[in-house]
mmCIF file of C-alpha atoms in Angstrom:
data_model
loop_
_atom_site.group_PDB
_atom_site.id
_atom_site.type_symbol
_atom_site.label_atom_id
_atom_site.label_comp_id
_atom_site.label_asym_id
_atom_site.label_seq_id
_atom_site.Cartn_x
_atom_site.Cartn_y
_atom_site.Cartn_z
ATOM 1 C CA MET R 18 -0.152 -0.169 0.514
ATOM 2 C CA THR R 19 0.771 3.135 -0.529
ATOM 3 C CA SER R 20 -1.226 5.801 1.800
ATOM 4 C CA THR R 21 0.702 9.556 2.729
ATOM 5 C CA ASN R 22 2.455 9.276 5.499
ATOM 6 C CA GLY R 23 0.485 6.566 7.340
ATOM 7 C CA GLN R 24 -3.235 8.078 6.368
ATOM 8 C CA TRP R 25 -5.649 5.885 5.098
ATOM 9 C CA ARG R 26 -6.996 7.302 1.169
ATOM 10 C CA GLY R 27 -9.951 4.814 1.051
ATOM 11 C CA LEU R 28 -9.717 1.534 -1.176
ATOM 12 C CA ILE R 29 -9.725 2.636 -4.514
ATOM 13 C CA GLU R 30 -6.612 4.796 -3.815
ATOM 14 C CA GLU R 31 -5.057 2.023 -1.299
ATOM 15 C CA TYR R 32 -5.820 -0.591 -4.673
ATOM 16 C CA ARG R 33 -6.237 0.994 -7.756
ATOM 17 C CA GLU R 34 -3.956 -0.951 -9.517
ATOM 18 C CA LEU R 35 -5.460 -4.439 -8.566
ATOM 19 C CA LEU R 36 -9.247 -2.940 -9.391
ATOM 20 C CA ASP R 37 -10.388 -3.948 -13.114
ATOM 21 C CA ILE R 38 -11.731 -0.287 -13.053
ATOM 22 C CA PRO R 39 -11.181 2.143 -15.969
ATOM 23 C CA ALA R 40 -8.368 4.329 -15.990
ATOM 24 C CA GLY R 41 -8.109 7.692 -14.125
ATOM 25 C CA THR R 42 -11.711 7.046 -12.293
ATOM 26 C CA PRO R 43 -11.416 9.719 -10.035
ATOM 27 C CA ALA R 44 -12.238 8.205 -6.521
ATOM 28 C CA ILE R 45 -15.697 9.339 -4.763
ATOM 29 C CA THR R 46 -15.186 8.056 -1.253
ATOM 30 C CA LEU R 47 -15.912 8.500 2.693
ATOM 31 C CA GLY R 48 -12.506 6.843 3.722
ATOM 32 C CA GLU R 49 -13.775 3.480 3.196
ATOM 33 C CA GLY R 50 -12.062 0.439 4.380
ATOM 34 C CA GLY R 51 -8.719 -0.061 6.273
ATOM 35 C CA THR R 52 -11.735 -1.878 8.769
ATOM 36 C CA PRO R 53 -10.610 -2.968 11.989
ATOM 37 C CA LEU R 54 -9.113 -6.988 12.192
ATOM 38 C CA VAL R 55 -10.023 -7.788 15.830
ATOM 39 C CA ARG R 56 -8.606 -11.503 17.577
ATOM 40 C CA SER R 57 -10.823 -13.006 19.466
ATOM 41 C CA GLU R 58 -9.596 -14.536 22.672
ATOM 42 C CA TRP R 59 -12.778 -15.837 23.210
ATOM 43 C CA LEU R 60 -13.655 -17.350 19.700
ATOM 44 C CA SER R 61 -9.883 -18.606 19.353
ATOM 45 C CA GLY R 62 -10.292 -20.638 22.921
ATOM 46 C CA VAL R 63 -13.361 -22.099 21.725
ATOM 47 C CA THR R 64 -11.728 -23.763 18.770
ATOM 48 C CA GLY R 65 -8.082 -24.042 19.757
ATOM 49 C CA GLY R 66 -6.879 -21.595 16.713
ATOM 50 C CA GLU R 67 -6.419 -18.061 16.017
ATOM 51 C CA VAL R 68 -9.693 -17.061 15.084
ATOM 52 C CA TRP R 69 -10.107 -13.258 13.914
ATOM 53 C CA ILE R 70 -13.039 -10.381 13.715
ATOM 54 C CA LYS R 71 -13.150 -8.874 10.737
ATOM 55 C CA VAL R 72 -14.798 -5.225 11.750
ATOM 56 C CA GLU R 73 -16.956 -4.615 8.938
ATOM 57 C CA GLY R 74 -19.515 -1.789 10.456
ATOM 58 C CA ALA R 75 -16.265 0.353 11.550
ATOM 59 C CA ASN R 76 -16.944 2.368 7.754
ATOM 60 C CA PRO R 77 -18.568 5.049 6.937
ATOM 61 C CA THR R 78 -22.387 4.078 6.686
ATOM 62 C CA GLY R 79 -21.886 0.735 9.537
ATOM 63 C CA SER R 80 -21.381 -1.591 6.689
ATOM 64 C CA PHE R 81 -19.593 -2.912 3.739
ATOM 65 C CA LYS R 82 -21.667 -1.938 1.527
ATOM 66 C CA ASP R 83 -19.587 1.393 1.297
ATOM 67 C CA ARG R 84 -16.357 -0.652 -0.238
ATOM 68 C CA GLY R 85 -18.444 -1.901 -3.529
ATOM 69 C CA MET R 86 -20.593 1.338 -3.385
ATOM 70 C CA THR R 87 -17.507 4.518 -3.067
ATOM 71 C CA ALA R 88 -16.737 1.573 -6.460
ATOM 72 C CA ALA R 89 -19.874 1.832 -7.878
ATOM 73 C CA ILE R 90 -20.503 5.380 -7.386
ATOM 74 C CA SER R 91 -16.792 6.448 -9.067
ATOM 75 C CA VAL R 92 -16.875 4.696 -12.020
ATOM 76 C CA ALA R 93 -20.930 4.940 -12.770
ATOM 77 C CA VAL R 94 -19.827 8.793 -12.292
ATOM 78 C CA HIS R 95 -16.668 8.837 -13.974
ATOM 79 C CA GLU R 96 -18.973 7.307 -16.795
ATOM 80 C CA GLY R 97 -21.335 10.412 -16.915
ATOM 81 C CA ALA R 98 -24.498 8.659 -15.019
ATOM 82 C CA LYS R 99 -26.686 11.569 -13.366
ATOM 83 C CA ALA R 100 -28.481 9.173 -11.431
ATOM 84 C CA VAL R 101 -28.457 5.465 -9.233
ATOM 85 C CA VAL R 102 -30.162 3.475 -8.333
ATOM 86 C CA CYS R 103 -30.900 -0.506 -6.304
ATOM 87 C CA ALA R 104 -32.710 -2.744 -4.429
ATOM 88 C CA SER R 105 -32.169 -2.856 -0.547
ATOM 89 C CA THR R 106 -32.835 -4.661 2.421
ATOM 90 C CA GLY R 107 -31.207 -1.490 4.209
ATOM 91 C CA ASN R 108 -27.303 -1.217 4.176
ATOM 92 C CA THR R 109 -27.496 -1.034 0.446
ATOM 93 C CA SER R 110 -29.412 2.321 0.340
ATOM 94 C CA ALA R 111 -27.807 3.629 3.871
ATOM 95 C CA SER R 112 -24.483 3.518 1.558
ATOM 96 C CA MET R 113 -25.937 4.519 -2.089
ATOM 97 C CA ALA R 114 -27.677 7.169 -0.240
ATOM 98 C CA ALA R 115 -24.803 8.548 0.274
ATOM 99 C CA TYR R 116 -22.405 8.375 -1.500
ATOM 100 C CA ALA R 117 -24.586 9.975 -4.724
ATOM 101 C CA ALA R 118 -24.975 12.384 -1.944
ATOM 102 C CA LYS R 119 -21.160 12.918 -1.735
ATOM 103 C CA ALA R 120 -21.112 12.951 -5.484
ATOM 104 C CA GLY R 121 -23.768 15.033 -6.644
ATOM 105 C CA ILE R 122 -25.762 12.845 -7.839
ATOM 106 C CA SER R 123 -29.429 11.219 -7.397
ATOM 107 C CA PRO R 124 -30.053 7.916 -5.113
ATOM 108 C CA ILE R 125 -33.072 6.291 -6.090
ATOM 109 C CA VAL R 126 -34.126 3.166 -3.801
ATOM 110 C CA LEU R 127 -36.798 0.451 -3.773
ATOM 111 C CA VAL R 128 -37.175 -1.448 -0.162
ATOM 112 C CA PRO R 129 -39.505 -3.653 0.447
ATOM 113 C CA ASP R 130 -41.922 -2.229 2.548
ATOM 114 C CA GLY R 131 -41.956 -2.991 6.063
ATOM 115 C CA LYS R 132 -38.924 -5.180 6.018
ATOM 116 C CA ILE R 133 -36.304 -2.535 6.208
ATOM 117 C CA SER R 134 -34.943 -1.158 9.876
ATOM 118 C CA ALA R 135 -36.309 2.084 11.010
ATOM 119 C CA SER R 136 -32.109 2.918 11.328
ATOM 120 C CA LYS R 137 -31.445 1.942 7.790
ATOM 121 C CA MET R 138 -34.402 3.674 6.361
ATOM 122 C CA ALA R 139 -33.475 6.834 8.324
ATOM 123 C CA GLN R 140 -29.704 6.568 6.561
ATOM 124 C CA ALA R 141 -30.670 6.260 2.785
ATOM 125 C CA LEU R 142 -33.791 9.003 3.665
ATOM 126 C CA VAL R 143 -31.286 11.937 5.703
ATOM 127 C CA HIS R 144 -28.841 11.565 2.902
ATOM 128 C CA GLY R 145 -31.580 11.926 0.419
ATOM 129 C CA GLY R 146 -32.504 9.038 -0.710
ATOM 130 C CA GLN R 147 -35.542 9.094 -2.862
ATOM 131 C CA VAL R 148 -37.145 6.240 -1.182
ATOM 132 C CA ILE R 149 -39.634 4.217 -2.878
ATOM 133 C CA ARG R 150 -41.930 0.759 -0.564
ATOM 134 C CA VAL R 151 -42.465 -1.904 -2.804
ATOM 135 C CA ARG R 152 -45.328 -4.429 -1.771
ATOM 136 C CA GLY R 153 -43.095 -7.629 -2.015
ATOM 137 C CA ASN R 154 -40.043 -8.604 -0.772
ATOM 138 C CA PHE R 155 -36.185 -8.105 -2.198
ATOM 139 C CA ASP R 156 -36.255 -10.007 -4.587
ATOM 140 C CA ASP R 157 -39.099 -7.936 -6.793
ATOM 141 C CA CYS R 158 -37.200 -5.038 -5.690
ATOM 142 C CA LEU R 159 -33.999 -6.071 -7.577
ATOM 143 C CA ARG R 160 -35.771 -7.354 -10.551
ATOM 144 C CA LEU R 161 -37.767 -3.403 -10.768
ATOM 145 C CA SER R 162 -34.648 -1.920 -10.249
ATOM 146 C CA ARG R 163 -32.972 -4.006 -13.376
ATOM 147 C CA GLY R 164 -36.306 -2.853 -15.524
ATOM 148 C CA LEU R 165 -35.486 0.488 -13.973
ATOM 149 C CA ALA R 166 -32.151 0.772 -15.353
ATOM 150 C CA GLU R 167 -32.595 -1.858 -18.890
ATOM 151 C CA ASN R 168 -35.534 1.381 -19.193
ATOM 152 C CA TYR R 169 -34.697 4.752 -18.143
ATOM 153 C CA PRO R 170 -31.029 6.987 -17.520
ATOM 154 C CA VAL R 171 -30.062 5.880 -14.351
ATOM 155 C CA ALA R 172 -27.509 3.489 -13.386
ATOM 156 C CA LEU R 173 -28.450 0.389 -11.118
ATOM 157 C CA VAL R 174 -25.030 -0.385 -8.330
ATOM 158 C CA ASN R 175 -26.724 -3.195 -6.685
ATOM 159 C CA SER R 176 -23.747 -6.214 -6.445
ATOM 160 C CA VAL R 177 -24.967 -7.563 -9.584
ATOM 161 C CA ASN R 178 -22.767 -4.834 -11.088
ATOM 162 C CA PRO R 179 -19.397 -6.205 -11.489
ATOM 163 C CA VAL R 180 -18.154 -2.829 -9.862
ATOM 164 C CA ARG R 181 -19.559 -3.263 -7.406
ATOM 165 C CA LEU R 182 -17.404 -6.962 -6.136
ATOM 166 C CA GLU R 183 -14.332 -4.888 -7.409
ATOM 167 C CA GLY R 184 -14.609 -2.629 -4.595
ATOM 168 C CA GLN R 185 -16.004 -5.363 -2.038
ATOM 169 C CA LYS R 186 -12.673 -7.856 -3.164
ATOM 170 C CA THR R 187 -9.911 -5.318 -0.680
ATOM 171 C CA ALA R 188 -11.274 -6.505 2.291
ATOM 172 C CA SER R 189 -9.175 -9.830 1.633
ATOM 173 C CA PHE R 190 -5.818 -7.807 0.730
ATOM 174 C CA GLU R 191 -6.128 -5.917 4.007
ATOM 175 C CA ILE R 192 -7.141 -9.346 6.153
ATOM 176 C CA VAL R 193 -3.937 -10.495 3.928
ATOM 177 C CA ASP R 194 -1.074 -7.623 4.692
ATOM 178 C CA ARG R 195 -2.736 -7.927 7.821
ATOM 179 C CA LEU R 196 -2.377 -11.350 8.723
ATOM 180 C CA GLY R 197 1.793 -11.924 6.372
ATOM 181 C CA ASP R 198 -0.856 -14.729 4.077
ATOM 182 C CA ALA R 199 -4.433 -15.765 3.759
ATOM 183 C CA PRO R 200 -5.611 -17.815 6.796
ATOM 184 C CA ASP R 201 -7.168 -20.894 6.774
ATOM 185 C CA PHE R 202 -11.214 -20.816 7.099
ATOM 186 C CA HIS R 203 -13.190 -17.837 6.472
ATOM 187 C CA LEU R 204 -16.396 -18.039 7.732
ATOM 188 C CA LEU R 205 -19.364 -14.820 6.044
ATOM 189 C CA PRO R 206 -22.746 -14.404 6.499
ATOM 190 C CA VAL R 207 -24.401 -14.666 3.072
ATOM 191 C CA GLY R 208 -28.133 -12.863 1.554
ATOM 192 C CA ASN R 209 -27.583 -11.885 -1.856
ATOM 193 C CA ALA R 210 -23.933 -13.603 -2.418
ATOM 194 C CA GLY R 211 -21.879 -10.979 -3.259
ATOM 195 C CA ASN R 212 -19.496 -10.234 -0.691
ATOM 196 C CA ILE R 213 -18.717 -14.326 0.086
ATOM 197 C CA SER R 214 -17.793 -13.673 -4.541
ATOM 198 C CA ALA R 215 -15.981 -11.068 -4.124
ATOM 199 C CA TYR R 216 -13.725 -12.256 -0.820
ATOM 200 C CA TRP R 217 -12.740 -15.097 -2.523
ATOM 201 C CA LEU R 218 -12.259 -13.359 -6.275
ATOM 202 C CA GLY R 219 -9.951 -11.193 -3.686
ATOM 203 C CA TYR R 220 -9.099 -13.585 -2.197
ATOM 204 C CA VAL R 221 -7.641 -15.800 -5.677
ATOM 205 C CA GLN R 222 -6.280 -12.294 -7.077
ATOM 206 C CA TYR R 223 -3.415 -12.254 -3.941
ATOM 207 C CA LYS R 224 -2.443 -16.042 -4.089
ATOM 208 C CA ASP R 225 -2.208 -15.439 -7.968
ATOM 209 C CA ALA R 226 -0.083 -12.415 -7.757
ATOM 210 C CA GLY R 227 2.379 -14.030 -5.042
ATOM 211 C CA ARG R 228 0.871 -11.063 -2.639
ATOM 212 C CA ALA R 229 -0.122 -14.803 -0.568
ATOM 213 C CA THR R 230 0.199 -18.812 -0.194
ATOM 214 C CA LYS R 231 -2.489 -19.726 0.048
ATOM 215 C CA THR R 232 -6.856 -19.610 -0.104
ATOM 216 C CA PRO R 233 -8.911 -20.332 2.699
ATOM 217 C CA VAL R 234 -11.882 -22.740 2.727
ATOM 218 C CA MET R 235 -15.049 -20.209 2.476
ATOM 219 C CA ARG R 236 -18.039 -21.447 4.475
ATOM 220 C CA ALA R 237 -21.048 -19.152 4.295
ATOM 221 C CA PHE R 238 -24.224 -19.189 6.357
ATOM 222 C CA GLN R 239 -27.974 -18.348 6.290
ATOM 223 C CA ALA R 240 -30.839 -17.554 8.134
ATOM 224 C CA ALA R 241 -33.084 -20.904 7.752
ATOM 225 C CA GLY R 242 -35.763 -18.665 7.036
ATOM 226 C CA ALA R 243 -34.241 -17.274 3.983
ATOM 227 C CA ALA R 244 -31.822 -20.119 3.374
ATOM 228 C CA PRO R 245 -31.980 -20.894 -1.028
ATOM 229 C CA LEU R 246 -28.337 -21.481 -0.739
ATOM 230 C CA VAL R 247 -29.029 -24.297 1.381
ATOM 231 C CA LEU R 248 -31.905 -26.026 0.046
ATOM 232 C CA GLY R 249 -30.814 -25.134 -3.857
ATOM 233 C CA HIS R 250 -33.950 -23.456 -5.210
ATOM 234 C CA PRO R 251 -34.770 -20.317 -4.329
ATOM 235 C CA VAL R 252 -37.037 -19.433 -1.398
ATOM 236 C CA GLU R 253 -40.725 -17.922 -3.032
ATOM 237 C CA ASN R 254 -41.381 -15.758 1.314
ATOM 238 C CA PRO R 255 -38.113 -15.555 2.804
ATOM 239 C CA GLU R 256 -38.396 -14.753 6.440
ATOM 240 C CA THR R 257 -35.541 -13.969 9.680
ATOM 241 C CA ARG R 258 -35.018 -11.784 12.173
ATOM 242 C CA ALA R 259 -31.474 -11.363 10.517
ATOM 243 C CA THR R 260 -33.240 -9.024 7.724
ATOM 244 C CA ALA R 261 -30.024 -7.988 6.361
ATOM 245 C CA ILE R 262 -30.302 -11.139 4.869
ATOM 246 C CA ARG R 263 -34.104 -12.016 4.384
ATOM 247 C CA ILE R 264 -33.289 -12.903 0.669
ATOM 248 C CA GLY R 265 -34.671 -15.836 -1.448
ATOM 249 C CA ASN R 266 -33.109 -15.569 -4.838
ATOM 250 C CA PRO R 267 -29.153 -14.752 -4.387
ATOM 251 C CA ALA R 268 -28.389 -12.595 -6.991
ATOM 252 C CA SER R 269 -24.480 -13.711 -7.070
ATOM 253 C CA TRP R 270 -25.960 -17.393 -7.046
ATOM 254 C CA LYS R 271 -23.324 -19.073 -9.212
ATOM 255 C CA LEU R 272 -20.706 -16.265 -8.149
ATOM 256 C CA ALA R 273 -21.200 -17.878 -4.268
ATOM 257 C CA GLU R 274 -21.593 -21.477 -5.305
ATOM 258 C CA ALA R 275 -18.450 -20.793 -7.588
ATOM 259 C CA ALA R 276 -16.316 -19.879 -4.529
ATOM 260 C CA ARG R 277 -17.774 -22.760 -2.344
ATOM 261 C CA ASP R 278 -16.913 -25.380 -4.570
ATOM 262 C CA ALA R 279 -13.263 -24.197 -5.406
ATOM 263 C CA SER R 280 -12.484 -23.234 -1.900
ATOM 264 C CA GLY R 281 -14.103 -26.919 -0.738
ATOM 265 C CA GLY R 282 -16.285 -24.927 1.887
ATOM 266 C CA ARG R 283 -20.000 -25.043 1.918
ATOM 267 C CA PHE R 284 -23.403 -23.371 2.948
ATOM 268 C CA LYS R 285 -24.639 -24.303 6.139
ATOM 269 C CA ALA R 286 -28.617 -22.646 7.680
ATOM 270 C CA LEU R 287 -29.210 -21.548 11.392
ATOM 271 C CA SER R 288 -31.465 -20.392 12.929
ATOM 272 C CA ASP R 289 -32.565 -16.448 14.193
ATOM 273 C CA GLU R 290 -31.856 -18.257 17.670
ATOM 274 C CA GLN R 291 -28.273 -18.890 17.256
ATOM 275 C CA ILE R 292 -27.634 -16.080 15.132
ATOM 276 C CA LEU R 293 -29.048 -13.633 18.029
ATOM 277 C CA SER R 294 -27.674 -15.775 20.567
ATOM 278 C CA ALA R 295 -24.274 -15.283 19.230
ATOM 279 C CA GLN R 296 -25.465 -12.217 18.884
ATOM 280 C CA ALA R 297 -25.460 -11.041 22.120
ATOM 281 C CA GLN R 298 -22.217 -13.703 23.089
ATOM 282 C CA LEU R 299 -19.644 -11.956 20.080
ATOM 283 C CA ALA R 300 -21.136 -8.550 21.734
ATOM 284 C CA ARG R 301 -19.661 -9.982 25.764
ATOM 285 C CA ASN R 302 -17.406 -11.753 25.106
ATOM 286 C CA ASP R 303 -15.412 -9.289 22.395
ATOM 287 C CA GLY R 304 -17.485 -6.437 22.482
ATOM 288 C CA ILE R 305 -18.390 -5.729 18.990
ATOM 289 C CA PHE R 306 -21.629 -5.030 18.618
ATOM 290 C CA VAL R 307 -22.960 -5.822 15.341
ATOM 291 C CA GLU R 308 -26.777 -6.323 13.976
ATOM 292 C CA PRO R 309 -28.519 -9.649 13.398
ATOM 293 C CA ALA R 310 -27.383 -10.761 10.187
ATOM 294 C CA SER R 311 -23.850 -10.255 10.475
ATOM 295 C CA ALA R 312 -23.211 -12.994 13.683
ATOM 296 C CA ALA R 313 -24.177 -15.667 11.622
ATOM 297 C CA GLY R 314 -20.479 -16.023 10.457
ATOM 298 C CA VAL R 315 -19.944 -16.706 14.416
ATOM 299 C CA ALA R 316 -23.253 -18.064 14.724
ATOM 300 C CA GLY R 317 -21.746 -20.815 12.208
ATOM 301 C CA LEU R 318 -18.956 -21.398 13.587
ATOM 302 C CA LEU R 319 -20.206 -21.993 17.199
ATOM 303 C CA ASP R 320 -22.675 -24.539 15.905
ATOM 304 C CA ASP R 321 -19.257 -26.008 13.905
ATOM 305 C CA VAL R 322 -17.762 -26.698 16.640
ATOM 306 C CA ALA R 323 -21.269 -27.999 19.150
ATOM 307 C CA ALA R 324 -21.475 -30.568 16.496
ATOM 308 C CA GLY R 325 -17.950 -31.899 17.528
ATOM 309 C CA ASP R 326 -17.024 -33.835 14.257
ATOM 310 C CA GLU R 327 -14.282 -33.791 11.528
ATOM 311 C CA ILE R 328 -15.732 -30.047 10.444
ATOM 312 C CA ALA R 329 -14.899 -28.614 14.834
ATOM 313 C CA LYS R 330 -11.535 -30.343 14.771
ATOM 314 C CA ALA R 331 -9.944 -28.984 11.912
ATOM 315 C CA TYR R 332 -10.065 -25.541 13.079
ATOM 316 C CA ALA R 333 -7.772 -26.727 15.563
ATOM 317 C CA GLY R 334 -4.384 -25.429 15.525
ATOM 318 C CA LYS R 335 -5.500 -22.450 11.896
ATOM 319 C CA VAL R 336 -6.026 -19.164 11.360
ATOM 320 C CA THR R 337 -9.746 -18.683 10.794
ATOM 321 C CA VAL R 338 -11.359 -15.072 10.018
ATOM 322 C CA ILE R 339 -14.664 -14.189 10.295
ATOM 323 C CA THR R 340 -16.656 -11.170 8.572
ATOM 324 C CA VAL R 341 -19.386 -8.983 10.636
ATOM 325 C CA THR R 342 -21.067 -6.853 7.451
ATOM 326 C CA GLY R 343 -22.773 -4.926 9.535
ATOM 327 C CA HIS R 344 -22.939 -2.376 12.926
ATOM 328 C CA GLY R 345 -25.405 -3.681 15.237
ATOM 329 C CA LEU R 346 -26.785 0.560 15.743
ATOM 330 C CA LYS R 347 -28.449 -0.699 12.126
ATOM 331 C CA ASP R 348 -31.362 -2.577 13.976
ATOM 332 C CA THR R 349 -31.767 -1.361 17.643
ATOM 333 C CA ILE R 350 -35.430 -2.782 18.386
ATOM 334 C CA THR R 351 -34.005 -6.812 17.570
ATOM 335 C CA ALA R 352 -31.915 -6.209 19.956
ATOM 336 C CA LEU R 353 -34.111 -4.512 22.924
ATOM 337 C CA GLU R 354 -36.638 -7.084 21.652
ATOM 338 C CA PHE R 355 -34.391 -10.468 21.665
ATOM 339 C CA PHE R 356 -32.635 -9.143 25.395
ATOM 340 C CA GLY R 357 -35.347 -7.030 26.772
ATOM 341 C CA GLU R 358 -36.479 -3.237 27.363
ATOM 342 C CA ILE R 359 -34.014 -0.878 29.181
ATOM 343 C CA PRO R 360 -34.080 -2.080 32.555
ATOM 344 C CA ASP R 361 -36.397 0.052 34.908
ATOM 345 C CA ILE R 362 -34.160 0.320 37.797
ATOM 346 C CA VAL R 363 -34.660 4.429 38.540
ATOM 347 C CA VAL R 364 -32.861 5.644 41.735
ATOM 348 C CA ASP R 365 -32.328 9.063 43.436
ATOM 349 C CA ALA R 366 -29.134 11.111 43.344
ATOM 350 C CA ASP R 367 -26.620 8.898 45.863
ATOM 351 C CA ILE R 368 -24.095 7.041 45.702
ATOM 352 C CA ASP R 369 -25.949 3.965 48.610
ATOM 353 C CA ALA R 370 -28.219 4.402 46.346
ATOM 354 C CA ALA R 371 -26.812 3.874 43.377
ATOM 355 C CA ALA R 372 -24.086 1.112 44.589
ATOM 356 C CA ALA R 373 -27.095 -0.856 46.092
ATOM 357 C CA ALA R 374 -28.536 -0.600 42.557
ATOM 358 C CA ALA R 375 -25.870 -2.201 41.549
ATOM 359 C CA GLY R 376 -24.728 -4.766 43.744
ATOM 360 C CA LEU R 377 -22.019 -3.524 44.954
ATOM 361 C CA ILE R 378 -23.237 -3.575 49.069
#
C-alpha cells in the first residue's frame, strides 16, 4: 500500500492498481476500508486455533456495502451517470444514498415495504435518497431496479454490477496484508451472495500475484427461513429476524457456488435463535456489537464446534477469519426485543442507592 504519511486514503487509492475499473476514474470516497481485524480470545479458546473478526461495521455508513459502493459510484459518475438505483434490505440503500450525496447525483432506493429497519431507512432518507416502498420482497425490488436501469437513464449499483465486487474484494487484501498470509478458513453471512464472491475473488487475486501462499476454505451461513443456497432452490417468501440476509433468490448465486466449490467450502443454515444468541455472545465476550445478520458467521462457527465432528476439529491450530458485516446500531429494535427492554431501574442521585442497585452492597 502507498498511504501518504501513513494516513488511509480510501480503498480505491490504496489498491487502485489491483482494481478492474477504468483508468483515471476519480475516487468518490468517504474513507472506507481499512477496517479493524480484531483477535477474538473467546473464539480462539473455543476452537483451539486463531480466530480474527473483520469488523466491517467500522465503515462510514456502518456496513461492508461502502466498499462496493465507492467503486460503483465512482465508475458511474466517471461514465456520466446523473442518477443511481438500487434494491435494498437496508444497508445498500444507506450506502448508496451517502455516496450519491458525496458525488452530487440522485439516489433512487427500492425497499420491501415493512421489511427494513428504521435505522437503515433513516440513513437513506437523511442522505437524500428517494425511497420507494414496494409491495413485495427484495427479489421484487431487484427486478424493478434492473428494469429501471435498462429502460431509463439511471445506473444500477446492486452487487449484480461487477464493479461492486471490485470494491468489496479489497477486504481480502486487507486481511492478508495484516496477517501476512490468507487464513485457513473464512466464515461470513450470505444474503445476496455478492460478498462471498468478492472475498474469493480477492483471495485468488492475491495468491496469483504472489502476495499470499494459499486461499481459505469459504464457509457461508444463511438464516433457516431464507436459505436458498442451502436448499438449492429459491425461497419465495423468505423470513428471518436477520433482515440484511432476508433474500430468497441471490443475484450472485452462481458466483457464490463457484467460490464454495473452488475453496472446498459449504453453505449452512442456522436458526434465528442461534444468530441472535451469537450476536449477544460476541458483544459480551469481544466488545463487538453487530446487527443480527452480521452474527451469522460467529453462530456458524459455534454450531460447527458444537457438532464435535471432523469439521469442528479442523479449526484447531488453524487461522480463521469471520466477517461481521454491519454495526449493531443498524437495528437496535431487534436487539431490545431479544434481550429485553431498557431495565426499569431508577434511583435517587445518591451514591449508596446507586451502589445498591448495582449489587455492590
